[in-house]
PDB file of C-alpha atoms in Angstrom:
ATOM      1  CA  UNK A   1      37.963  46.567 130.017  1.00 67.00           C
ATOM      2  CA  UNK A   2      40.919  46.757 132.386  1.00 78.00           C
ATOM      3  CA  UNK A   3      40.189  46.961 136.081  1.00 77.00           C
ATOM      4  CA  UNK A   4      42.863  49.642 136.461  1.00 82.00           C
ATOM      5  CA  UNK A   5      40.423  51.918 134.496  1.00 85.00           C
ATOM      6  CA  UNK A   6      38.242  51.941 137.416  1.00 85.00           C
ATOM      7  CA  UNK A   7      40.979  52.980 139.644  1.00 85.00           C
ATOM      8  CA  UNK A   8      41.800  55.905 137.153  1.00 88.00           C
ATOM      9  CA  UNK A   9      37.885  57.005 137.339  1.00 88.00           C
ATOM     10  CA  UNK A  10      38.046  56.823 141.230  1.00 89.00           C
ATOM     11  CA  UNK A  11      41.163  59.013 141.183  1.00 89.00           C
ATOM     12  CA  UNK A  12      39.481  61.469 139.130  1.00 91.00           C
ATOM     13  CA  UNK A  13      36.423  61.255 141.393  1.00 89.00           C
ATOM     14  CA  UNK A  14      38.557  61.953 144.519  1.00 89.00           C
ATOM     15  CA  UNK A  15      40.800  64.564 143.098  1.00 90.00           C
ATOM     16  CA  UNK A  16      38.568  66.398 140.877  1.00 90.00           C
ATOM     17  CA  UNK A  17      41.634  66.978 138.897  1.00 89.00           C
ATOM     18  CA  UNK A  18      43.206  65.149 135.911  1.00 90.00           C
ATOM     19  CA  UNK A  19      46.678  66.290 136.607  1.00 89.00           C
ATOM     20  CA  UNK A  20      46.623  65.121 140.420  1.00 88.00           C
ATOM     21  CA  UNK A  21      44.763  62.085 139.610  1.00 88.00           C
ATOM     22  CA  UNK A  22      47.558  60.963 137.026  1.00 87.00           C
ATOM     23  CA  UNK A  23      50.188  61.830 139.864  1.00 82.00           C
ATOM     24  CA  UNK A  24      48.064  59.673 142.362  1.00 79.00           C
ATOM     25  CA  UNK A  25      48.064  56.771 139.405  1.00 80.00           C
ATOM     26  CA  UNK A  26      51.802  57.324 138.791  1.00 75.00           C
ATOM     27  CA  UNK A  27      50.967  57.763 134.998  1.00 82.00           C
ATOM     28  CA  UNK A  28      51.100  60.656 132.694  1.00 86.00           C
ATOM     29  CA  UNK A  29      47.806  62.933 132.356  1.00 87.00           C
ATOM     30  CA  UNK A  30      47.431  62.098 128.677  1.00 89.00           C
ATOM     31  CA  UNK A  31      47.570  58.435 129.637  1.00 88.00           C
ATOM     32  CA  UNK A  32      45.204  58.864 132.208  1.00 89.00           C
ATOM     33  CA  UNK A  33      42.820  60.766 129.697  1.00 91.00           C
ATOM     34  CA  UNK A  34      43.178  57.706 127.059  1.00 91.00           C
ATOM     35  CA  UNK A  35      42.294  55.483 129.681  1.00 92.00           C
ATOM     36  CA  UNK A  36      39.162  57.250 130.956  1.00 92.00           C
ATOM     37  CA  UNK A  37      37.992  57.571 127.231  1.00 91.00           C
ATOM     38  CA  UNK A  38      38.530  53.860 126.776  1.00 91.00           C
ATOM     39  CA  UNK A  39      36.244  53.375 129.793  1.00 90.00           C
ATOM     40  CA  UNK A  40      33.843  55.370 128.591  1.00 91.00           C
ATOM     41  CA  UNK A  41      33.701  53.646 125.213  1.00 90.00           C
ATOM     42  CA  UNK A  42      33.615  50.344 126.946  1.00 90.00           C
ATOM     43  CA  UNK A  43      30.513  51.491 129.060  1.00 88.00           C
ATOM     44  CA  UNK A  44      28.723  53.296 126.371  1.00 90.00           C
ATOM     45  CA  UNK A  45      28.090  56.610 128.083  1.00 90.00           C
ATOM     46  CA  UNK A  46      30.313  59.853 129.443  1.00 92.00           C
ATOM     47  CA  UNK A  47      31.421  59.368 132.856  1.00 92.00           C
ATOM     48  CA  UNK A  48      33.230  62.631 133.413  1.00 91.00           C
ATOM     49  CA  UNK A  49      31.868  66.115 132.726  1.00 90.00           C
ATOM     50  CA  UNK A  50      35.030  67.848 131.409  1.00 85.00           C
ATOM     51  CA  UNK A  51      33.075  71.254 131.126  1.00 83.00           C
ATOM     52  CA  UNK A  52      33.322  71.929 134.672  1.00 80.00           C
ATOM     53  CA  UNK A  53      36.333  73.038 136.651  1.00 83.00           C
ATOM     54  CA  UNK A  54      36.851  71.181 139.174  1.00 88.00           C
ATOM     55  CA  UNK A  55      36.370  68.288 136.983  1.00 88.00           C
ATOM     56  CA  UNK A  56      32.952  66.386 138.066  1.00 89.00           C
ATOM     57  CA  UNK A  57      31.592  63.091 137.327  1.00 91.00           C
ATOM     58  CA  UNK A  58      28.118  62.553 135.191  1.00 92.00           C
ATOM     59  CA  UNK A  59      25.320  61.181 136.832  1.00 91.00           C
ATOM     60  CA  UNK A  60      26.220  58.005 135.134  1.00 92.00           C
ATOM     61  CA  UNK A  61      29.978  58.376 136.407  1.00 89.00           C
ATOM     62  CA  UNK A  62      28.809  58.580 139.961  1.00 90.00           C
ATOM     63  CA  UNK A  63      26.881  55.294 139.733  1.00 91.00           C
ATOM     64  CA  UNK A  64      29.433  53.520 137.983  1.00 88.00           C
ATOM     65  CA  UNK A  65      31.947  54.649 140.829  1.00 87.00           C
ATOM     66  CA  UNK A  66      29.605  53.564 143.674  1.00 84.00           C
ATOM     67  CA  UNK A  67      28.934  50.178 142.026  1.00 84.00           C
ATOM     68  CA  UNK A  68      32.489  49.490 140.380  1.00 81.00           C
ATOM     69  CA  UNK A  69      34.233  50.477 143.522  1.00 78.00           C
ATOM     70  CA  UNK A  70      32.439  47.540 145.358  1.00 79.00           C
ATOM     71  CA  UNK A  71      32.814  45.142 142.095  1.00 79.00           C
ATOM     72  CA  UNK A  72      36.498  45.867 142.051  1.00 74.00           C
ATOM     73  CA  UNK A  73      36.992  45.011 145.998  1.00 72.00           C
ATOM     74  CA  UNK A  74      35.299  41.658 145.297  1.00 73.00           C
ATOM     75  CA  UNK A  75      37.359  40.971 142.340  1.00 71.00           C
ATOM     76  CA  UNK A  76      40.514  41.981 144.100  1.00 64.00           C
ATOM     77  CA  UNK A  77      39.721  39.998 147.132  1.00 64.00           C
ATOM     78  CA  UNK A  78      39.105  36.843 144.770  1.00 62.00           C
ATOM     79  CA  UNK A  79      42.387  37.571 143.003  1.00 61.00           C
ATOM     80  CA  UNK A  80      44.292  37.668 146.287  1.00 59.00           C
ATOM     81  CA  UNK A  81      42.669  34.376 147.375  1.00 56.00           C
ATOM     82  CA  UNK A  82      43.875  32.711 144.145  1.00 53.00           C
ATOM     83  CA  UNK A  83      47.472  34.274 144.447  1.00 55.00           C
ATOM     84  CA  UNK A  84      47.694  33.053 147.758  1.00 52.00           C
ATOM     85  CA  UNK A  85      47.771  29.326 146.195  1.00 51.00           C
ATOM     86  CA  UNK A  86      50.617  30.534 143.780  1.00 54.00           C
ATOM     87  CA  UNK A  87      52.819  31.939 146.052  1.00 56.00           C
ATOM     88  CA  UNK A  88      56.266  30.429 147.015  1.00 55.00           C
ATOM     89  CA  UNK A  89      55.650  27.931 149.997  1.00 55.00           C
ATOM     90  CA  UNK A  90      55.521  28.912 153.460  1.00 60.00           C
ATOM     91  CA  UNK A  91      55.862  32.599 154.636  1.00 71.00           C
ATOM     92  CA  UNK A  92      56.641  34.441 151.477  1.00 82.00           C
ATOM     93  CA  UNK A  93      57.164  37.816 149.792  1.00 88.00           C
ATOM     94  CA  UNK A  94      56.382  39.061 146.352  1.00 90.00           C
ATOM     95  CA  UNK A  95      59.258  41.749 145.814  1.00 94.00           C
ATOM     96  CA  UNK A  96      59.789  43.924 142.948  1.00 94.00           C
ATOM     97  CA  UNK A  97      62.975  45.882 142.795  1.00 94.00           C
ATOM     98  CA  UNK A  98      64.696  48.272 140.570  1.00 91.00           C
ATOM     99  CA  UNK A  99      66.996  46.603 138.141  1.00 92.00           C
ATOM    100  CA  UNK A 100      70.363  47.397 139.659  1.00 93.00           C
ATOM    101  CA  UNK A 101      69.133  46.889 143.394  1.00 95.00           C
ATOM    102  CA  UNK A 102      67.950  43.337 142.349  1.00 94.00           C
ATOM    103  CA  UNK A 103      71.109  42.559 141.487  1.00 92.00           C
ATOM    104  CA  UNK A 104      73.342  44.302 144.150  1.00 93.00           C
ATOM    105  CA  UNK A 105      71.153  45.347 147.365  1.00 95.00           C
ATOM    106  CA  UNK A 106      68.383  42.826 147.521  1.00 94.00           C
ATOM    107  CA  UNK A 107      70.394  39.321 147.845  1.00 93.00           C
ATOM    108  CA  UNK A 108      72.465  40.615 150.724  1.00 92.00           C
ATOM    109  CA  UNK A 109      69.490  42.250 152.287  1.00 91.00           C
ATOM    110  CA  UNK A 110      67.228  39.071 152.043  1.00 90.00           C
ATOM    111  CA  UNK A 111      70.047  36.963 153.285  1.00 89.00           C
ATOM    112  CA  UNK A 112      70.529  39.190 156.569  1.00 86.00           C
ATOM    113  CA  UNK A 113      66.812  39.124 156.939  1.00 83.00           C
ATOM    114  CA  UNK A 114      66.598  35.450 156.607  1.00 80.00           C
ATOM    115  CA  UNK A 115      68.883  34.939 159.446  1.00 80.00           C
ATOM    116  CA  UNK A 116      66.317  36.809 161.445  1.00 76.00           C
ATOM    117  CA  UNK A 117      63.285  35.033 159.768  1.00 74.00           C
ATOM    118  CA  UNK A 118      64.489  31.618 158.794  1.00 75.00           C
ATOM    119  CA  UNK A 119      61.212  30.400 157.298  1.00 75.00           C
ATOM    120  CA  UNK A 120      61.220  33.937 154.994  1.00 80.00           C
ATOM    121  CA  UNK A 121      60.926  32.803 151.148  1.00 86.00           C
ATOM    122  CA  UNK A 122      60.684  35.387 148.282  1.00 88.00           C
ATOM    123  CA  UNK A 123      59.990  35.887 144.817  1.00 89.00           C
ATOM    124  CA  UNK A 124      61.909  38.418 143.299  1.00 92.00           C
ATOM    125  CA  UNK A 125      61.236  40.573 140.147  1.00 90.00           C
ATOM    126  CA  UNK A 126      63.152  43.355 138.528  1.00 91.00           C
ATOM    127  CA  UNK A 127      61.436  46.469 136.710  1.00 89.00           C
ATOM    128  CA  UNK A 128      62.159  49.978 136.145  1.00 84.00           C
ATOM    129  CA  UNK A 129      60.992  52.439 138.772  1.00 82.00           C
ATOM    130  CA  UNK A 130      57.762  53.487 136.778  1.00 79.00           C
ATOM    131  CA  UNK A 131      56.654  49.644 136.532  1.00 82.00           C
ATOM    132  CA  UNK A 132      57.778  48.898 140.012  1.00 88.00           C
ATOM    133  CA  UNK A 133      55.343  51.391 141.243  1.00 85.00           C
ATOM    134  CA  UNK A 134      52.399  50.177 138.955  1.00 81.00           C
ATOM    135  CA  UNK A 135      53.041  46.759 140.287  1.00 85.00           C
ATOM    136  CA  UNK A 136      52.872  47.793 143.918  1.00 88.00           C
ATOM    137  CA  UNK A 137      49.846  50.110 142.870  1.00 82.00           C
ATOM    138  CA  UNK A 138      47.904  47.342 141.444  1.00 76.00           C
ATOM    139  CA  UNK A 139      48.642  44.716 144.010  1.00 80.00           C
ATOM    140  CA  UNK A 140      50.973  42.703 142.006  1.00 82.00           C
ATOM    141  CA  UNK A 141      53.654  42.773 144.963  1.00 89.00           C
ATOM    142  CA  UNK A 142      53.881  42.871 148.614  1.00 92.00           C
ATOM    143  CA  UNK A 143      56.976  45.231 148.595  1.00 95.00           C
ATOM    144  CA  UNK A 144      58.704  47.381 146.226  1.00 95.00           C
ATOM    145  CA  UNK A 145      62.380  48.591 146.653  1.00 96.00           C
ATOM    146  CA  UNK A 146      63.866  51.542 144.514  1.00 94.00           C
ATOM    147  CA  UNK A 147      66.157  54.499 144.329  1.00 95.00           C
ATOM    148  CA  UNK A 148      65.099  57.981 145.692  1.00 92.00           C
ATOM    149  CA  UNK A 149      66.607  61.351 145.560  1.00 93.00           C
ATOM    150  CA  UNK A 150      65.477  64.481 147.298  1.00 90.00           C
ATOM    151  CA  UNK A 151      65.125  66.178 143.939  1.00 89.00           C
ATOM    152  CA  UNK A 152      63.735  63.087 142.174  1.00 86.00           C
ATOM    153  CA  UNK A 153      61.334  61.345 144.743  1.00 84.00           C
ATOM    154  CA  UNK A 154      58.981  58.320 144.397  1.00 83.00           C
ATOM    155  CA  UNK A 155      55.757  59.867 144.702  1.00 79.00           C
ATOM    156  CA  UNK A 156      53.051  57.451 146.514  1.00 84.00           C
ATOM    157  CA  UNK A 157      49.806  58.436 147.916  1.00 82.00           C
ATOM    158  CA  UNK A 158      50.321  58.513 151.685  1.00 86.00           C
ATOM    159  CA  UNK A 159      47.010  57.546 152.558  1.00 84.00           C
ATOM    160  CA  UNK A 160      47.593  54.226 150.694  1.00 87.00           C
ATOM    161  CA  UNK A 161      51.092  53.235 150.935  1.00 92.00           C
ATOM    162  CA  UNK A 162      53.927  53.753 153.684  1.00 94.00           C
ATOM    163  CA  UNK A 163      57.716  53.815 153.010  1.00 94.00           C
ATOM    164  CA  UNK A 164      60.954  53.537 154.925  1.00 94.00           C
ATOM    165  CA  UNK A 165      64.536  54.395 154.103  1.00 94.00           C
ATOM    166  CA  UNK A 166      66.769  51.015 153.956  1.00 94.00           C
ATOM    167  CA  UNK A 167      70.249  52.471 153.103  1.00 93.00           C
ATOM    168  CA  UNK A 168      72.007  54.552 150.687  1.00 95.00           C
ATOM    169  CA  UNK A 169      74.125  54.416 147.448  1.00 97.00           C
ATOM    170  CA  UNK A 170      75.670  56.900 145.223  1.00 97.00           C
ATOM    171  CA  UNK A 171      75.603  57.857 141.657  1.00 98.00           C
ATOM    172  CA  UNK A 172      79.081  58.531 140.222  1.00 98.00           C
ATOM    173  CA  UNK A 173      80.412  58.975 136.760  1.00 98.00           C
ATOM    174  CA  UNK A 174      82.379  55.969 135.664  1.00 98.00           C
ATOM    175  CA  UNK A 175      84.570  55.122 132.682  1.00 98.00           C
ATOM    176  CA  UNK A 176      87.492  52.622 131.633  1.00 97.00           C
ATOM    177  CA  UNK A 177      91.047  53.752 132.527  1.00 97.00           C
ATOM    178  CA  UNK A 178      93.880  54.533 129.955  1.00 94.00           C
ATOM    179  CA  UNK A 179      97.112  52.516 130.229  1.00 93.00           C
ATOM    180  CA  UNK A 180      98.421  54.773 133.139  1.00 95.00           C
ATOM    181  CA  UNK A 181      95.342  54.105 135.201  1.00 94.00           C
ATOM    182  CA  UNK A 182      94.096  57.447 134.694  1.00 96.00           C
ATOM    183  CA  UNK A 183      90.395  58.079 133.320  1.00 96.00           C
ATOM    184  CA  UNK A 184      89.897  57.548 129.695  1.00 96.00           C
ATOM    185  CA  UNK A 185      87.097  60.103 129.429  1.00 96.00           C
ATOM    186  CA  UNK A 186      87.663  62.617 132.336  1.00 96.00           C
ATOM    187  CA  UNK A 187      85.136  65.197 133.121  1.00 97.00           C
ATOM    188  CA  UNK A 188      84.187  67.978 132.180  1.00 96.00           C
ATOM    189  CA  UNK A 189      85.664  67.352 128.586  1.00 94.00           C
ATOM    190  CA  UNK A 190      85.926  70.205 126.241  1.00 95.00           C
ATOM    191  CA  UNK A 191      84.127  71.773 123.318  1.00 92.00           C
ATOM    192  CA  UNK A 192      86.680  70.497 120.841  1.00 94.00           C
ATOM    193  CA  UNK A 193      86.595  66.995 122.252  1.00 93.00           C
ATOM    194  CA  UNK A 194      83.278  66.077 124.108  1.00 96.00           C
ATOM    195  CA  UNK A 195      83.309  62.894 125.833  1.00 97.00           C
ATOM    196  CA  UNK A 196      81.118  60.106 124.502  1.00 97.00           C
ATOM    197  CA  UNK A 197      78.220  59.990 126.770  1.00 98.00           C
ATOM    198  CA  UNK A 198      76.482  56.696 127.894  1.00 98.00           C
ATOM    199  CA  UNK A 199      72.996  57.859 128.880  1.00 97.00           C
ATOM    200  CA  UNK A 200      69.779  56.653 130.510  1.00 95.00           C
ATOM    201  CA  UNK A 201      66.459  56.764 128.481  1.00 88.00           C
ATOM    202  CA  UNK A 202      64.074  59.811 129.563  1.00 79.00           C
ATOM    203  CA  UNK A 203      62.079  57.648 131.817  1.00 75.00           C
ATOM    204  CA  UNK A 204      64.548  56.477 133.884  1.00 86.00           C
ATOM    205  CA  UNK A 205      64.761  57.784 137.543  1.00 89.00           C
ATOM    206  CA  UNK A 206      68.638  57.491 137.230  1.00 94.00           C
ATOM    207  CA  UNK A 207      68.439  59.532 133.921  1.00 93.00           C
ATOM    208  CA  UNK A 208      66.726  62.141 136.006  1.00 91.00           C
ATOM    209  CA  UNK A 209      68.954  62.100 138.838  1.00 95.00           C
ATOM    210  CA  UNK A 210      72.103  62.386 136.123  1.00 96.00           C
ATOM    211  CA  UNK A 211      70.549  65.199 134.616  1.00 95.00           C
ATOM    212  CA  UNK A 212      70.097  66.925 138.062  1.00 95.00           C
ATOM    213  CA  UNK A 213      74.050  66.679 138.504  1.00 96.00           C
ATOM    214  CA  UNK A 214      74.617  67.976 134.949  1.00 96.00           C
ATOM    215  CA  UNK A 215      72.463  70.980 135.372  1.00 94.00           C
ATOM    216  CA  UNK A 216      73.853  71.822 138.815  1.00 93.00           C
ATOM    217  CA  UNK A 217      77.439  71.391 137.748  1.00 93.00           C
ATOM    218  CA  UNK A 218      79.782  74.302 138.399  1.00 92.00           C
ATOM    219  CA  UNK A 219      81.409  73.876 135.255  1.00 92.00           C
ATOM    220  CA  UNK A 220      79.410  72.577 132.344  1.00 94.00           C
ATOM    221  CA  UNK A 221      80.424  69.185 130.945  1.00 96.00           C
ATOM    222  CA  UNK A 222      80.968  68.726 127.252  1.00 97.00           C
ATOM    223  CA  UNK A 223      79.280  65.390 126.452  1.00 97.00           C
ATOM    224  CA  UNK A 224      78.090  63.879 122.980  1.00 96.00           C
ATOM    225  CA  UNK A 225      75.174  61.427 123.843  1.00 96.00           C
ATOM    226  CA  UNK A 226      76.115  58.228 121.769  1.00 96.00           C
ATOM    227  CA  UNK A 227      74.112  55.562 123.577  1.00 96.00           C
ATOM    228  CA  UNK A 228      71.147  55.060 125.779  1.00 95.00           C
ATOM    229  CA  UNK A 229      69.678  52.146 127.731  1.00 93.00           C
ATOM    230  CA  UNK A 230      67.352  51.996 130.789  1.00 88.00           C
ATOM    231  CA  UNK A 231      69.561  49.812 132.677  1.00 92.00           C
ATOM    232  CA  UNK A 232      72.692  50.639 134.643  1.00 95.00           C
ATOM    233  CA  UNK A 233      73.928  47.162 134.485  1.00 93.00           C
ATOM    234  CA  UNK A 234      73.765  47.541 130.548  1.00 95.00           C
ATOM    235  CA  UNK A 235      75.533  50.945 130.623  1.00 97.00           C
ATOM    236  CA  UNK A 236      78.236  49.357 132.902  1.00 96.00           C
ATOM    237  CA  UNK A 237      78.882  46.830 130.282  1.00 95.00           C
ATOM    238  CA  UNK A 238      79.446  49.501 127.721  1.00 97.00           C
ATOM    239  CA  UNK A 239      81.652  51.337 130.050  1.00 97.00           C
ATOM    240  CA  UNK A 240      83.731  48.087 130.522  1.00 95.00           C
ATOM    241  CA  UNK A 241      84.189  48.244 126.485  1.00 94.00           C
ATOM    242  CA  UNK A 242      85.430  51.742 126.840  1.00 94.00           C
ATOM    243  CA  UNK A 243      82.807  53.164 124.859  1.00 96.00           C
ATOM    244  CA  UNK A 244      82.237  56.375 127.104  1.00 97.00           C
ATOM    245  CA  UNK A 245      81.437  57.789 130.519  1.00 98.00           C
ATOM    246  CA  UNK A 246      78.160  56.705 132.403  1.00 98.00           C
ATOM    247  CA  UNK A 247      76.660  57.791 135.739  1.00 98.00           C
ATOM    248  CA  UNK A 248      76.239  54.211 137.525  1.00 98.00           C
ATOM    249  CA  UNK A 249      75.416  53.320 141.334  1.00 97.00           C
ATOM    250  CA  UNK A 250      78.701  52.701 143.048  1.00 97.00           C
ATOM    251  CA  UNK A 251      77.399  49.548 144.321  1.00 95.00           C
ATOM    252  CA  UNK A 252      77.061  48.273 140.790  1.00 95.00           C
ATOM    253  CA  UNK A 253      80.641  48.551 140.027  1.00 96.00           C
ATOM    254  CA  UNK A 254      82.297  48.573 143.615  1.00 95.00           C
ATOM    255  CA  UNK A 255      84.448  45.391 142.753  1.00 95.00           C
ATOM    256  CA  UNK A 256      85.879  47.003 139.348  1.00 97.00           C
ATOM    257  CA  UNK A 257      86.658  50.325 141.179  1.00 97.00           C
ATOM    258  CA  UNK A 258      88.629  48.531 143.861  1.00 96.00           C
ATOM    259  CA  UNK A 259      90.688  46.435 141.258  1.00 96.00           C
ATOM    260  CA  UNK A 260      91.039  49.145 139.042  1.00 96.00           C
ATOM    261  CA  UNK A 261      89.273  48.055 135.746  1.00 97.00           C
ATOM    262  CA  UNK A 262      87.024  50.818 136.015  1.00 98.00           C
ATOM    263  CA  UNK A 263      87.834  54.568 137.379  1.00 98.00           C
ATOM    264  CA  UNK A 264      85.940  57.770 138.475  1.00 98.00           C
ATOM    265  CA  UNK A 265      85.589  60.088 135.670  1.00 97.00           C
ATOM    266  CA  UNK A 266      85.119  63.007 137.931  1.00 96.00           C
ATOM    267  CA  UNK A 267      85.655  63.850 141.583  1.00 95.00           C
ATOM    268  CA  UNK A 268      82.654  64.216 144.185  1.00 94.00           C
ATOM    269  CA  UNK A 269      81.273  67.312 142.530  1.00 95.00           C
ATOM    270  CA  UNK A 270      80.046  65.262 139.585  1.00 97.00           C
ATOM    271  CA  UNK A 271      78.354  62.492 142.138  1.00 97.00           C
ATOM    272  CA  UNK A 272      75.256  62.737 144.347  1.00 97.00           C
ATOM    273  CA  UNK A 273      74.039  60.258 147.113  1.00 97.00           C
ATOM    274  CA  UNK A 274      70.944  58.111 146.531  1.00 96.00           C
ATOM    275  CA  UNK A 275      68.652  56.760 148.820  1.00 96.00           C
ATOM    276  CA  UNK A 276      67.215  53.106 149.020  1.00 96.00           C
ATOM    277  CA  UNK A 277      63.532  52.918 150.072  1.00 95.00           C
ATOM    278  CA  UNK A 278      61.015  50.347 150.590  1.00 96.00           C
ATOM    279  CA  UNK A 279      57.405  50.582 150.263  1.00 96.00           C
ATOM    280  CA  UNK A 280      54.226  48.679 151.058  1.00 95.00           C
ATOM    281  CA  UNK A 281      50.338  49.325 150.638  1.00 92.00           C
ATOM    282  CA  UNK A 282      48.748  49.897 153.735  1.00 91.00           C
ATOM    283  CA  UNK A 283      46.341  47.306 154.247  1.00 86.00           C
ATOM    284  CA  UNK A 284      48.320  44.286 153.205  1.00 88.00           C
ATOM    285  CA  UNK A 285      47.916  41.724 155.854  1.00 86.00           C
ATOM    286  CA  UNK A 286      50.416  39.113 154.546  1.00 88.00           C
ATOM    287  CA  UNK A 287      52.070  37.908 157.796  1.00 88.00           C
ATOM    288  CA  UNK A 288      55.570  37.903 156.379  1.00 87.00           C
ATOM    289  CA  UNK A 289      55.453  41.269 155.048  1.00 91.00           C
ATOM    290  CA  UNK A 290      54.077  42.592 158.491  1.00 91.00           C
ATOM    291  CA  UNK A 291      56.688  40.866 160.490  1.00 89.00           C
ATOM    292  CA  UNK A 292      59.644  41.968 158.399  1.00 90.00           C
ATOM    293  CA  UNK A 293      58.185  45.532 158.147  1.00 92.00           C
ATOM    294  CA  UNK A 294      58.149  45.485 162.177  1.00 90.00           C
ATOM    295  CA  UNK A 295      61.849  44.394 161.781  1.00 88.00           C
ATOM    296  CA  UNK A 296      62.728  47.193 159.501  1.00 88.00           C
ATOM    297  CA  UNK A 297      61.211  49.714 161.923  1.00 86.00           C
ATOM    298  CA  UNK A 298      63.342  49.043 164.819  1.00 78.00           C
ATOM    299  CA  UNK A 299      66.076  51.590 165.506  1.00 68.00           C
ATOM    300  CA  UNK A 300      68.809  49.119 164.548  1.00 54.00           C
ATOM    301  CA  UNK A 301      67.314  48.521 161.346  1.00 42.00           C
TER     302      UNK A 301
END
C-alpha cells in the first residue's frame, strides 16, 4: 500500500469529484481512479460510492479517512524526523527544479542568496515539471522551481502551497546557422520543404507552450516532427548537430546565440515569455526555507 493512495482518497472526500481530485493531486483522472481501486483492493472493501453524484464515500471509506488521516500524519512526522538527520549539514534546503533551470538559473540564484545567507546549504535535484510537482506535494523537497506560462500554468492547491515569481526567460525557436550565418531552418518553412522539427514529449510543459506558439501563429509553420525528448538540453544538442529547429529557453543557449554557433529560426512572433516560479508547502517549518522565503518576498527580490 502506498501512502499517496490515502491522500488520493482524502482528495476525493474533499472535492466529491474525481476530476477535481485528480487536478488537486496533479495526476490524470484515470491514474487517480486506478490508485483508488488499488487502495480498495488493499483494504478489501469499497471506499467510494461511485453510484452517487457528487461522489460520496462509503461508511468504510469515511472510517478509513478519519483514521487513515491521523495515521498518515504520524507517519509523515516520523519521516520528517528521520530525513532531518539525512539533510545537508547546517541550514539546508532540498530543492527540486526543472531540468533546464537546474542547469541555468538555479546555480546563479543560489550563489546570490548564499551571499545573503552564507550558511545556506542546498541539495538540488532536477526533474520534469510533473515529477517536480509530485515531489513537492508528497514532501520530498522544501522548494520547487519551474517554468510557468499564463496559458500553461502550474496548478497547485492555494490552501496547501504558496508561490512567488522569481524571474523570466523566453522560449525561442533555435537552429544552426548556414555558412553565411543565416538560419539553416528558417520559419515558417513550406509545404514542399517542411522544416525538421525537434519536439518535446507530450507531457512536457515546454512542449505545451510550444504548441501554444504554433497554434497562435499568424502563418502556419510547415514542420515535420523527426525527434522527441523531454529535456531542452538534449534538444539543444540535436540543434547543435544541425538536425532541425527546436523551441528552447533562451537562457539555455545564450552563449551560443552570442557567439553565433546557434541562431534564431524566426522573429519575435515565434517566441513567448516564460516565468520562473518558486513554490513551497504551507506549514513547512524548515528555518532555512522560511528565511529564504522572507528574503524573496522583499520588494527588491
